[in-house]
Amino acid sequence: MATVIRSKISNKLSNAATTVTNKSQAKVSGMFARLGFQAATDEEALGFVDCDDLDYDHRQGLQMDIVKNEQMGGEGGEETGGEGDSHYQRDGTGPPPSASKDGGLCSELGSPDKPRITAWEAGWNVTNAIQGMFVLGLPYAILHGGYLGLFLIIFAAVVCCYTGKILIACLYEENEDGQLVRVRDSYVDIANACCAPRFPALGGHIVNVAQIIELVMTCILYVVVSGNLMYNSFPNFPVSQRSWAIIATVALLPCAFLKNLKAVSKFSLLCTLAHFVINILVIAYCLSRARDWAWDKVKFYIDVKKFPISIGIIVFSYTSQIFLPSLEGNMQKPSEFHCMMNWTHIAACILKGLFALVAYLTWADETKEVITDNLPSGIRAVVNLFLVSKALLSYPLPFFAAVEVLEKTFFQDGGRAFFPDCYGGDGRLKSWGLSLRCALVVFTMLMAIYVPHFALLMGLTGSLTGAGLCFLLPSLFHLKLLWRKLLWHQVFFDVAIFVIGGICSISGFIHSVEGLIEAYKYNLSD
């Protein structure tokens, strides 16, 4: 009898404890759900899996209906994009992404027949992005930051390497067997997944706007640096910096006729090699003056007003997150992505730090926004001509990418496009579409003419979009999509990067705008 009573009491207590536990789990799950994080119980997780399977089957059924309708519609029917289905591809079994009409980068990257790249080739692409012309502004960052500027070059390398890895982690999810499967293809897909289901397209729009701003600002910087370099190479010519920028833009007008980047890509290797040669020449000249290095000028103080601009310059020199999802998706061995990111950013950190420090020690307080302007006139003319050639040949890459994003967003987004398609039925670019491309080239010229300040523009871009795409959004997306799987130190890193990146972004943006206003008001030269 006593045993029966004890068993009943034990069962009641167990049931009560289970009820309390379930209620507490429900409250916690509800709290995190309101915050937007994934915090489901095991039963809820199984329900999510079932719902996901049903949703996937439903979308596949819709896709089959679309295909049947297209076949019944005959040859006159237009292609219906399968953009929504690309978000649900599972290990490549989903429908292939639709090809763009201009045969651009998106169709090439999405093609299953495209040859895969090795880790070394992927590392070369990342190196091209983070070791480009914009390292010429790093000595100017040391001018206003001293040793703290050097520390930021190292810190930015570590953070950008980490955020690149967690951004790629957001492309994957575990299937029912516990294996990681790539279910997203791009930065935009990640952003849309974070804002779903309430605002399924909001994240993609935010990323697209930031991407367009960064790409267009990169084009503007190429025109600015071309005018600056030519003006300082031939100071005795009766041609102003603004006039040189106009001449450079005339040479860039053929970019409006680009349909793909195959012709331009042939010069990318030569441009990169030429840039490394130029860096070596600058460092060699600086080493020849090692006896006169001003070590006493490198201090631990910072210029409170201009140092936030330096932060933007350093961050902008490391931006590569935009194309990392496509790059990782085209690697032969995606498992080597982390190793590739490690050695590319370590190499970039060492080379950038040495270049910035050696150049600043050589010219100290005389360091200019573009470091090659400090070279003697004879060497400066030769080096600057090579740099101008590299800038002009590099311009089509961000320009074409910006055009592709604009066309896809506003002209080729199926029934959701804001304007009619800028391509004809035969795939040729319409006259008004060509006019819009020319207008974009002219816009970059006008910005370069009226705001000819390389370092300030670079700092503004790095603070506005660079910090957002490299620091803020990756950490936020990582927390949102993988919250239940993160360890405490990963959560700490993500939150710390978001907070520090937000502070640096706001302060850098404010001081860059103030610097531009001051330069425009008092007509300050570079």
Short mmCIF file of C-alpha atoms in Angstrom, two decimals:
data_model
loop_
_atom_site.label_atom_id
_atom_site.label_comp_id
_atom_site.label_asym_id
_atom_site.label_seq_id
_atom_site.Cartn_x
_atom_site.Cartn_y
_atom_site.Cartn_z
CA MET A 1 0.00 0.00 0.00
CA ALA A 2 2.78 2.42 0.93
CA THR A 3 4.54 1.57 -2.33
CA VAL A 4 1.42 2.40 -4.36
CA ILE A 5 1.01 5.74 -2.55
CA ARG A 6 4.68 6.64 -3.12
CA SER A 7 4.43 5.77 -6.80
CA LYS A 8 1.30 7.94 -7.22
CA ILE A 9 2.95 10.86 -5.44
CA SER A 10 6.08 10.41 -7.55
CA ASN A 11 4.02 10.37 -10.76
CA LYS A 12 2.17 13.54 -9.77
CA LEU A 13 5.39 15.32 -8.91
CA SER A 14 6.96 14.20 -12.20
CA ASN A 15 3.94 15.37 -14.16
CA ALA A 16 3.97 18.72 -12.35
CA ALA A 17 7.69 19.17 -13.05
CA THR A 18 7.17 18.29 -16.70
CA THR A 19 4.33 20.79 -16.97
CA VAL A 20 6.43 23.56 -15.40
CA THR A 21 9.36 22.72 -17.69
CA ASN A 22 7.17 22.81 -20.79
CA LYS A 23 5.66 26.13 -19.75
CA SER A 24 9.07 27.66 -19.09
CA GLN A 25 10.35 26.40 -22.45
CA ALA A 26 7.30 27.84 -24.14
CA LYS A 27 7.88 31.21 -22.45
CA VAL A 28 11.55 31.25 -23.43
CA SER A 29 10.74 30.20 -26.97
CA GLY A 30 8.07 32.87 -27.21
CA MET A 31 10.45 35.52 -25.90
CA PHE A 32 13.17 34.63 -28.41
CA ALA A 33 10.59 34.32 -31.18
CA ARG A 34 9.48 37.88 -30.49
CA LEU A 35 13.12 38.92 -30.69
CA GLY A 36 13.46 37.09 -34.00
CA PHE A 37 15.88 34.36 -32.85
CA GLN A 38 15.45 30.63 -33.26
CA ALA A 39 14.74 29.08 -29.87
CA ALA A 40 12.37 26.18 -30.49
CA THR A 41 11.88 22.99 -28.49
CA ASP A 42 12.61 19.57 -29.99
CA GLU A 43 8.96 18.99 -30.90
CA GLU A 44 8.73 22.45 -32.45
CA ALA A 45 11.94 21.80 -34.38
CA LEU A 46 10.44 18.61 -35.83
CA GLY A 47 7.38 20.60 -36.77
CA PHE A 48 9.55 23.20 -38.50
CA VAL A 49 11.26 20.42 -40.48
CA ASP A 50 7.89 19.02 -41.58
CA CYS A 51 6.66 22.50 -42.52
CA ASP A 52 9.85 23.13 -44.44
CA ASP A 53 9.43 19.86 -46.35
CA LEU A 54 5.81 20.70 -47.16
CA ASP A 55 6.77 24.21 -48.22
CA TYR A 56 9.57 22.83 -50.38
CA ASP A 57 7.24 20.33 -52.06
CA HIS A 58 4.66 23.07 -52.55
CA ARG A 59 7.20 25.36 -54.21
CA GLN A 60 8.45 22.49 -56.39
CA GLY A 61 4.85 21.86 -57.44
CA LEU A 62 4.39 25.52 -58.27
CA GLN A 63 7.59 25.42 -60.31
CA MET A 64 6.33 22.39 -62.29
CA ASP A 65 3.07 24.23 -62.95
CA ILE A 66 5.04 27.23 -64.23
CA VAL A 67 7.08 24.99 -66.52
CA LYS A 68 3.93 23.37 -67.88
CA ASN A 69 2.33 26.77 -68.48
CA GLU A 70 5.45 27.97 -70.28
CA GLN A 71 5.39 24.89 -72.53
CA MET A 72 1.73 25.44 -73.30
CA GLY A 73 2.35 29.13 -73.95
CA GLY A 74 4.51 28.39 -77.02
CA GLU A 75 7.53 30.28 -78.20
CA GLY A 76 5.99 33.70 -77.63
CA GLY A 77 5.99 33.32 -73.88
CA GLU A 78 8.66 34.98 -71.81
CA GLU A 79 10.84 33.22 -69.28
CA THR A 80 9.49 33.17 -65.76
CA GLY A 81 12.19 33.58 -63.18
CA GLY A 82 12.64 30.92 -60.53
CA GLU A 83 14.20 33.27 -58.03
CA GLY A 84 12.04 32.06 -55.16
CA ASP A 85 13.09 28.45 -55.68
CA SER A 86 16.80 29.20 -55.54
CA HIS A 87 16.40 29.83 -51.83
CA TYR A 88 15.30 26.22 -51.33
CA GLN A 89 17.91 24.38 -53.33
CA ARG A 90 19.20 21.40 -51.41
CA ASP A 91 22.63 20.23 -52.37
CA GLY A 92 22.10 21.38 -55.92
CA THR A 93 18.86 19.41 -56.44
CA GLY A 94 16.64 22.44 -56.85
CA PRO A 95 15.85 24.18 -60.13
CA PRO A 96 18.77 26.01 -61.71
CA PRO A 97 18.94 29.78 -61.35
CA SER A 98 17.69 31.73 -64.32
CA ALA A 99 20.33 33.16 -66.61
CA SER A 100 20.57 36.89 -67.06
CA LYS A 101 19.96 38.24 -70.53
CA ASP A 102 23.28 39.95 -70.78
CA GLY A 103 25.24 36.80 -70.02
CA GLY A 104 26.87 38.49 -67.07
CA LEU A 105 28.58 37.26 -63.96
CA CYS A 106 25.47 35.91 -62.26
CA SER A 107 24.69 33.45 -65.05
CA GLU A 108 28.32 32.39 -65.27
CA LEU A 109 28.58 31.76 -61.55
CA GLY A 110 25.29 29.91 -61.48
CA SER A 111 26.14 27.65 -64.40
CA PRO A 112 26.70 24.02 -63.36
CA ASP A 113 29.12 23.54 -66.29
CA LYS A 114 31.43 26.31 -65.12
CA PRO A 115 34.85 24.96 -64.11
CA ARG A 116 35.43 25.01 -60.37
CA ILE A 117 38.32 27.00 -58.93
CA THR A 118 40.97 25.81 -56.53
CA ALA A 119 41.68 27.31 -53.11
CA TRP A 120 44.73 29.08 -54.56
CA GLU A 121 42.65 30.67 -57.31
CA ALA A 122 40.01 31.71 -54.79
CA GLY A 123 42.74 33.17 -52.60
CA TRP A 124 44.08 35.11 -55.57
CA ASN A 125 40.64 36.66 -56.13
CA VAL A 126 40.35 37.63 -52.47
CA THR A 127 43.87 39.07 -52.57
CA ASN A 128 42.94 41.17 -55.60
CA ALA A 129 40.01 42.60 -53.64
CA ILE A 130 41.84 43.43 -50.40
CA GLN A 131 45.25 44.31 -51.87
CA GLY A 132 44.07 46.76 -54.52
CA MET A 133 44.86 50.39 -55.20
CA PHE A 134 43.23 51.58 -52.01
CA VAL A 135 46.23 50.54 -49.91
CA LEU A 136 47.72 53.81 -51.20
CA GLY A 137 45.62 55.60 -48.57
CA LEU A 138 46.81 53.53 -45.59
CA PRO A 139 49.91 55.68 -44.77
CA TYR A 140 47.50 58.60 -44.44
CA ALA A 141 45.62 56.56 -41.81
CA ILE A 142 48.88 56.08 -39.86
CA LEU A 143 49.40 59.86 -40.02
CA HIS A 144 46.29 60.42 -37.90
CA GLY A 145 46.39 57.24 -35.81
CA GLY A 146 50.03 56.37 -35.12
CA TYR A 147 50.53 52.94 -33.57
CA LEU A 148 46.79 52.64 -33.02
CA GLY A 149 46.38 52.84 -36.79
CA LEU A 150 48.74 49.88 -37.16
CA PHE A 151 46.75 47.99 -34.55
CA LEU A 152 43.55 48.71 -36.49
CA ILE A 153 45.07 47.28 -39.68
CA ILE A 154 45.64 44.02 -37.77
CA PHE A 155 42.30 44.17 -35.97
CA ALA A 156 40.36 44.83 -39.19
CA ALA A 157 42.07 41.85 -40.86
CA VAL A 158 41.07 39.54 -37.99
CA VAL A 159 37.48 40.79 -37.87
CA CYS A 160 36.94 40.74 -41.66
CA CYS A 161 38.36 37.21 -41.83
CA TYR A 162 35.98 36.11 -39.06
CA THR A 163 32.90 37.82 -40.53
CA GLY A 164 33.68 36.32 -43.93
CA LYS A 165 33.62 32.86 -42.38
CA ILE A 166 30.37 33.38 -40.45
CA LEU A 167 28.76 34.86 -43.55
CA ILE A 168 29.49 31.62 -45.41
CA ALA A 169 28.20 29.64 -42.41
CA CYS A 170 24.84 31.38 -42.91
CA LEU A 171 24.58 29.77 -46.36
CA TYR A 172 24.29 26.31 -44.81
CA GLU A 173 21.75 24.46 -42.71
CA GLU A 174 21.65 20.94 -41.33
CA ASN A 175 19.36 18.44 -43.02
CA GLU A 176 17.51 15.59 -41.33
CA ASP A 177 20.72 13.51 -41.28
CA GLY A 178 22.71 16.23 -39.52
CA GLN A 179 24.76 17.08 -42.62
CA LEU A 180 25.41 20.66 -43.69
CA VAL A 181 23.68 21.52 -46.96
CA ARG A 182 24.01 24.77 -48.90
CA VAL A 183 20.50 26.23 -49.06
CA ARG A 184 21.36 29.83 -49.98
CA ASP A 185 23.45 31.26 -52.77
CA SER A 186 24.20 34.90 -52.07
CA TYR A 187 24.39 37.72 -49.55
CA VAL A 188 20.88 38.76 -50.62
CA ASP A 189 19.49 35.28 -49.91
CA ILE A 190 20.92 35.41 -46.39
CA ALA A 191 19.40 38.83 -45.78
CA ASN A 192 15.99 37.74 -47.06
CA ALA A 193 16.07 34.62 -44.88
CA CYS A 194 16.72 36.77 -41.81
CA CYS A 195 13.78 39.06 -42.53
CA ALA A 196 11.34 36.26 -43.41
CA PRO A 197 8.47 35.67 -42.92
CA ARG A 198 7.28 39.17 -42.07
CA PHE A 199 9.41 41.08 -44.58
CA PRO A 200 10.82 38.44 -46.95
CA ALA A 201 12.37 40.94 -49.39
CA LEU A 202 13.43 43.74 -47.03
CA GLY A 203 16.85 42.30 -46.23
CA GLY A 204 17.69 41.83 -49.90
CA HIS A 205 16.75 45.43 -50.67
CA ILE A 206 18.99 46.70 -47.86
CA VAL A 207 21.94 44.64 -49.06
CA ASN A 208 21.36 45.70 -52.67
CA VAL A 209 21.30 49.38 -51.72
CA ALA A 210 24.51 49.03 -49.70
CA GLN A 211 26.11 47.06 -52.51
CA ILE A 212 25.16 49.65 -55.15
CA ILE A 213 26.46 52.50 -53.00
CA GLU A 214 29.78 50.75 -52.42
CA LEU A 215 30.22 49.81 -56.08
CA VAL A 216 29.37 53.29 -57.37
CA MET A 217 31.61 54.92 -54.76
CA THR A 218 34.40 52.58 -55.84
CA CYS A 219 33.95 53.79 -59.43
CA ILE A 220 34.03 57.39 -58.22
CA LEU A 221 37.24 56.72 -56.29
CA TYR A 222 38.89 55.31 -59.42
CA VAL A 223 38.07 58.52 -61.31
CA VAL A 224 39.23 60.68 -58.39
CA VAL A 225 42.53 58.85 -58.03
CA SER A 226 43.10 58.99 -61.82
CA GLY A 227 42.67 62.77 -61.86
CA ASN A 228 44.80 63.15 -58.74
CA LEU A 229 47.64 61.02 -60.07
CA MET A 230 47.74 62.68 -63.48
CA TYR A 231 47.67 66.18 -61.97
CA ASN A 232 50.53 65.41 -59.62
CA SER A 233 52.51 63.63 -62.33
CA PHE A 234 52.46 66.64 -64.64
CA PRO A 235 52.09 69.69 -62.38
CA ASN A 236 53.49 72.02 -65.05
CA PHE A 237 50.73 71.19 -67.52
CA PRO A 238 47.93 73.81 -67.70
CA VAL A 239 45.40 71.09 -66.82
CA SER A 240 43.61 70.97 -63.47
CA GLN A 241 42.76 67.86 -61.51
CA ARG A 242 39.11 68.18 -62.47
CA SER A 243 40.06 68.38 -66.14
CA TRP A 244 42.14 65.22 -65.83
CA ALA A 245 39.11 63.52 -64.25
CA ILE A 246 37.00 64.52 -67.26
CA ILE A 247 39.64 63.13 -69.64
CA ALA A 248 39.69 59.87 -67.67
CA THR A 249 35.88 59.65 -67.88
CA VAL A 250 35.99 60.05 -71.67
CA ALA A 251 38.25 57.00 -71.78
CA LEU A 252 35.75 55.13 -69.59
CA LEU A 253 32.62 55.81 -71.68
CA PRO A 254 33.01 52.54 -73.66
CA CYS A 255 32.20 50.74 -70.40
CA ALA A 256 28.56 51.60 -71.10
CA PHE A 257 28.61 49.11 -74.01
CA LEU A 258 29.86 46.18 -71.92
CA LYS A 259 27.76 43.00 -72.15
CA ASN A 260 30.17 40.82 -70.18
CA LEU A 261 33.56 41.03 -68.51
CA LYS A 262 35.42 38.45 -70.56
CA ALA A 263 37.43 41.06 -72.44
CA VAL A 264 38.25 43.03 -69.30
CA SER A 265 39.15 40.00 -67.20
CA LYS A 266 42.11 39.25 -69.48
CA PHE A 267 43.87 42.32 -68.09
CA SER A 268 43.15 41.66 -64.41
CA LEU A 269 46.24 39.51 -63.86
CA LEU A 270 48.53 42.06 -65.55
CA CYS A 271 46.95 44.87 -63.52
CA THR A 272 47.48 43.03 -60.26
CA LEU A 273 51.07 42.14 -61.08
CA ALA A 274 51.74 45.76 -62.07
CA HIS A 275 50.30 46.92 -58.76
CA PHE A 276 52.57 44.60 -56.79
CA VAL A 277 55.53 45.92 -58.78
CA ILE A 278 54.49 49.48 -57.94
CA ASN A 279 54.24 48.62 -54.23
CA ILE A 280 57.71 47.09 -54.36
CA LEU A 281 59.09 50.21 -56.06
CA VAL A 282 57.57 52.47 -53.38
CA ILE A 283 58.89 50.28 -50.57
CA ALA A 284 62.32 50.09 -52.23
CA TYR A 285 62.49 53.88 -52.39
CA CYS A 286 61.42 54.12 -48.75
CA LEU A 287 64.08 51.59 -47.72
CA SER A 288 66.70 53.64 -49.53
CA ARG A 289 65.89 56.47 -47.11
CA ALA A 290 65.85 54.27 -44.02
CA ARG A 291 68.48 56.44 -42.31
CA ASP A 292 66.09 59.38 -42.32
CA TRP A 293 63.07 57.52 -40.98
CA ALA A 294 61.17 59.56 -38.41
CA TRP A 295 60.47 56.98 -35.70
CA ASP A 296 59.79 59.76 -33.22
CA LYS A 297 56.79 60.85 -35.29
CA VAL A 298 54.97 57.55 -34.73
CA LYS A 299 53.22 57.98 -31.41
CA PHE A 300 50.32 56.57 -29.45
CA TYR A 301 48.22 59.72 -29.77
CA ILE A 302 45.33 60.02 -32.18
CA ASP A 303 43.74 62.92 -33.99
CA VAL A 304 40.25 62.72 -32.50
CA LYS A 305 38.70 64.57 -35.43
CA LYS A 306 40.41 62.74 -38.29
CA PHE A 307 41.12 59.32 -36.80
CA PRO A 308 37.54 58.05 -37.36
CA ILE A 309 38.11 58.78 -41.06
CA SER A 310 41.19 56.57 -40.89
CA ILE A 311 39.03 53.75 -39.52
CA GLY A 312 36.83 53.97 -42.60
CA ILE A 313 39.89 53.93 -44.87
CA ILE A 314 41.25 50.79 -43.20
CA VAL A 315 37.88 49.00 -43.24
CA PHE A 316 37.27 49.86 -46.90
CA SER A 317 40.63 48.36 -47.87
CA TYR A 318 39.45 44.95 -46.54
CA THR A 319 35.99 44.77 -48.11
CA SER A 320 35.44 41.48 -49.93
CA GLN A 321 32.29 40.06 -48.31
CA ILE A 322 30.06 40.96 -51.27
CA PHE A 323 31.39 38.24 -53.57
CA LEU A 324 32.47 35.63 -50.98
CA PRO A 325 29.26 33.52 -51.27
CA SER A 326 29.70 33.18 -55.04
CA LEU A 327 33.40 32.52 -54.63
CA GLU A 328 32.88 29.76 -52.04
CA GLY A 329 30.13 28.21 -54.14
CA ASN A 330 32.52 27.85 -57.08
CA MET A 331 35.40 26.26 -55.17
CA GLN A 332 36.36 22.66 -55.91
CA LYS A 333 36.72 22.00 -52.18
CA PRO A 334 34.55 24.39 -50.15
CA SER A 335 36.05 22.85 -46.99
CA GLU A 336 39.28 24.74 -47.79
CA PHE A 337 37.53 28.11 -47.64
CA HIS A 338 38.47 28.80 -44.01
CA CYS A 339 42.13 28.02 -44.62
CA MET A 340 42.11 30.24 -47.71
CA MET A 341 40.61 33.13 -45.73
CA ASN A 342 43.24 32.71 -43.01
CA TRP A 343 46.32 32.94 -45.21
CA THR A 344 44.96 35.67 -47.49
CA HIS A 345 44.11 37.97 -44.56
CA ILE A 346 47.35 37.19 -42.73
CA ALA A 347 49.30 38.09 -45.87
CA ALA A 348 47.21 41.23 -46.39
CA CYS A 349 47.70 42.28 -42.78
CA ILE A 350 51.50 41.91 -42.98
CA LEU A 351 51.86 43.61 -46.36
CA LYS A 352 49.50 46.48 -45.53
CA GLY A 353 51.07 47.09 -42.14
CA LEU A 354 54.61 47.14 -43.55
CA PHE A 355 53.64 49.32 -46.50
CA ALA A 356 51.78 51.85 -44.33
CA LEU A 357 54.49 52.03 -41.66
CA VAL A 358 57.47 52.24 -44.05
CA ALA A 359 55.78 54.90 -46.17
CA TYR A 360 54.81 56.99 -43.15
CA LEU A 361 58.29 56.74 -41.61
CA THR A 362 59.72 58.09 -44.87
CA TRP A 363 57.54 61.19 -45.18
CA ALA A 364 56.11 61.55 -41.64
CA ASP A 365 53.94 64.68 -41.36
CA GLU A 366 54.28 65.34 -45.10
CA THR A 367 52.35 62.14 -45.93
CA LYS A 368 49.65 62.85 -48.51
CA GLU A 369 46.30 61.17 -49.13
CA VAL A 370 47.73 59.21 -52.07
CA ILE A 371 51.22 58.16 -51.01
CA THR A 372 52.70 58.15 -54.53
CA ASP A 373 52.27 61.94 -54.60
CA ASN A 374 55.20 62.08 -52.14
CA LEU A 375 57.63 60.45 -54.59
CA PRO A 376 60.21 62.55 -56.49
CA SER A 377 58.88 63.95 -59.76
CA GLY A 378 60.78 61.53 -62.04
CA ILE A 379 59.74 58.34 -60.25
CA ARG A 380 56.29 59.73 -59.47
CA ALA A 381 55.38 60.22 -63.13
CA VAL A 382 56.28 56.65 -64.09
CA VAL A 383 54.60 55.06 -61.07
CA ASN A 384 51.48 57.21 -61.39
CA LEU A 385 51.05 56.37 -65.08
CA PHE A 386 51.01 52.68 -64.20
CA LEU A 387 48.53 53.38 -61.42
CA VAL A 388 46.26 55.38 -63.71
CA SER A 389 46.27 52.51 -66.20
CA LYS A 390 45.37 50.09 -63.44
CA ALA A 391 42.59 52.38 -62.17
CA LEU A 392 41.06 52.75 -65.65
CA LEU A 393 41.23 48.99 -66.26
CA SER A 394 39.78 48.28 -62.80
CA TYR A 395 36.83 50.66 -63.28
CA PRO A 396 34.74 48.30 -65.49
CA LEU A 397 34.56 45.62 -62.77
CA PRO A 398 32.57 47.57 -60.13
CA PHE A 399 30.74 49.50 -62.87
CA PHE A 400 29.44 46.34 -64.53
CA ALA A 401 28.52 44.83 -61.16
CA ALA A 402 26.57 47.99 -60.22
CA VAL A 403 24.80 47.99 -63.60
CA GLU A 404 23.89 44.32 -63.19
CA VAL A 405 22.39 44.90 -59.74
CA LEU A 406 20.43 47.96 -60.93
CA GLU A 407 19.11 46.21 -64.02
CA LYS A 408 18.07 43.11 -62.11
CA THR A 409 16.39 45.14 -59.35
CA PHE A 410 14.58 47.78 -61.40
CA PHE A 411 14.28 46.35 -64.92
CA GLN A 412 14.49 42.53 -64.89
CA ASP A 413 12.69 41.43 -61.73
CA GLY A 414 9.78 39.81 -63.55
CA GLY A 415 6.40 41.33 -62.73
CA ARG A 416 7.89 43.13 -59.72
CA ALA A 417 10.19 45.34 -61.82
CA PHE A 418 9.67 49.08 -61.47
CA PHE A 419 10.43 49.84 -65.13
CA PRO A 420 10.18 47.95 -68.43
CA ASP A 421 13.01 45.69 -69.48
CA CYS A 422 15.99 47.58 -70.93
CA TYR A 423 16.75 44.65 -73.28
CA GLY A 424 14.89 43.89 -76.48
CA GLY A 425 13.52 40.53 -77.55
CA ASP A 426 16.76 39.74 -79.36
CA GLY A 427 18.80 40.42 -76.21
CA ARG A 428 20.17 43.73 -77.45
CA LEU A 429 20.39 46.72 -75.12
CA LYS A 430 17.76 49.35 -75.88
CA SER A 431 18.82 52.93 -76.59
CA TRP A 432 17.38 54.29 -73.38
CA GLY A 433 19.10 51.51 -71.42
CA LEU A 434 22.40 52.56 -73.00
CA SER A 435 21.61 56.16 -72.04
CA LEU A 436 21.16 55.12 -68.41
CA ARG A 437 24.56 53.41 -68.43
CA CYS A 438 26.18 56.50 -69.91
CA ALA A 439 24.41 58.58 -67.26
CA LEU A 440 25.98 56.40 -64.54
CA VAL A 441 29.45 57.00 -66.01
CA VAL A 442 28.77 60.76 -66.14
CA PHE A 443 27.50 60.66 -62.55
CA THR A 444 30.78 59.16 -61.34
CA MET A 445 32.60 61.92 -63.22
CA LEU A 446 30.51 64.68 -61.64
CA MET A 447 31.09 63.29 -58.17
CA ALA A 448 34.83 63.09 -58.84
CA ILE A 449 34.84 66.69 -60.08
CA TYR A 450 32.93 68.23 -57.20
CA VAL A 451 34.32 66.00 -54.42
CA PRO A 452 37.96 65.37 -55.44
CA HIS A 453 39.10 64.14 -52.02
CA PHE A 454 40.34 60.55 -52.17
CA ALA A 455 40.87 59.86 -48.46
CA LEU A 456 37.63 61.51 -47.32
CA LEU A 457 35.55 59.66 -49.90
CA MET A 458 37.28 56.40 -49.03
CA GLY A 459 36.64 56.97 -45.33
CA LEU A 460 33.01 57.87 -45.99
CA THR A 461 32.43 54.73 -48.06
CA GLY A 462 34.19 52.51 -45.55
CA SER A 463 32.16 53.93 -42.68
CA LEU A 464 28.83 53.86 -44.50
CA THR A 465 28.78 50.58 -46.44
CA GLY A 466 32.10 48.89 -45.65
CA ALA A 467 31.38 48.61 -41.94
CA GLY A 468 27.82 47.55 -42.63
CA LEU A 469 28.67 44.79 -45.11
CA CYS A 470 31.80 43.60 -43.28
CA PHE A 471 30.95 44.05 -39.59
CA LEU A 472 27.30 44.76 -38.80
CA LEU A 473 25.25 42.59 -41.16
CA PRO A 474 27.36 39.37 -40.99
CA SER A 475 27.35 39.35 -37.19
CA LEU A 476 23.63 40.15 -37.06
CA PHE A 477 22.76 37.46 -39.63
CA HIS A 478 24.92 34.91 -37.81
CA LEU A 479 23.07 35.56 -34.57
CA LYS A 480 19.68 35.44 -36.25
CA LEU A 481 20.08 32.27 -38.34
CA LEU A 482 22.32 30.14 -36.12
CA TRP A 483 21.34 31.31 -32.64
CA ARG A 484 20.55 27.84 -31.26
CA LYS A 485 23.88 26.40 -32.39
CA LEU A 486 26.23 29.16 -31.24
CA LEU A 487 28.51 28.82 -28.24
CA TRP A 488 28.73 31.60 -25.69
CA HIS A 489 32.05 32.94 -26.99
CA GLN A 490 30.65 33.09 -30.55
CA VAL A 491 27.68 35.11 -29.32
CA PHE A 492 30.08 37.38 -27.44
CA PHE A 493 32.23 37.92 -30.55
CA ASP A 494 29.22 38.65 -32.74
CA VAL A 495 27.72 41.13 -30.28
CA ALA A 496 31.09 42.82 -29.69
CA ILE A 497 31.74 43.15 -33.44
CA PHE A 498 28.26 44.58 -33.97
CA VAL A 499 28.64 47.15 -31.19
CA ILE A 500 32.21 48.19 -32.07
CA GLY A 501 31.39 48.25 -35.78
CA GLY A 502 28.32 50.38 -35.17
CA ILE A 503 30.26 52.92 -33.11
CA CYS A 504 33.08 53.11 -35.67
CA SER A 505 30.61 53.37 -38.54
CA ILE A 506 28.63 56.24 -37.00
CA SER A 507 31.66 58.21 -35.84
CA GLY A 508 33.52 57.67 -39.13
CA PHE A 509 30.51 58.71 -41.17
CA ILE A 510 29.96 61.89 -39.15
CA HIS A 511 33.60 62.97 -39.27
CA SER A 512 33.93 62.11 -42.97
CA VAL A 513 30.91 64.27 -43.78
CA GLU A 514 32.31 67.07 -41.61
CA GLY A 515 35.65 66.78 -43.40
CA LEU A 516 33.98 66.94 -46.82
CA ILE A 517 31.93 69.98 -45.78
CA GLU A 518 35.05 71.70 -44.46
CA ALA A 519 37.05 70.86 -47.58
CA TYR A 520 34.24 72.09 -49.84
CA LYS A 521 33.66 75.23 -47.77
CA TYR A 522 37.29 76.31 -47.66
CA ASN A 523 38.21 74.82 -51.06
CA LEU A 524 40.95 72.66 -49.55
CA SER A 525 43.11 70.68 -51.93
CA ASP A 526 44.28 67.11 -51.46
#
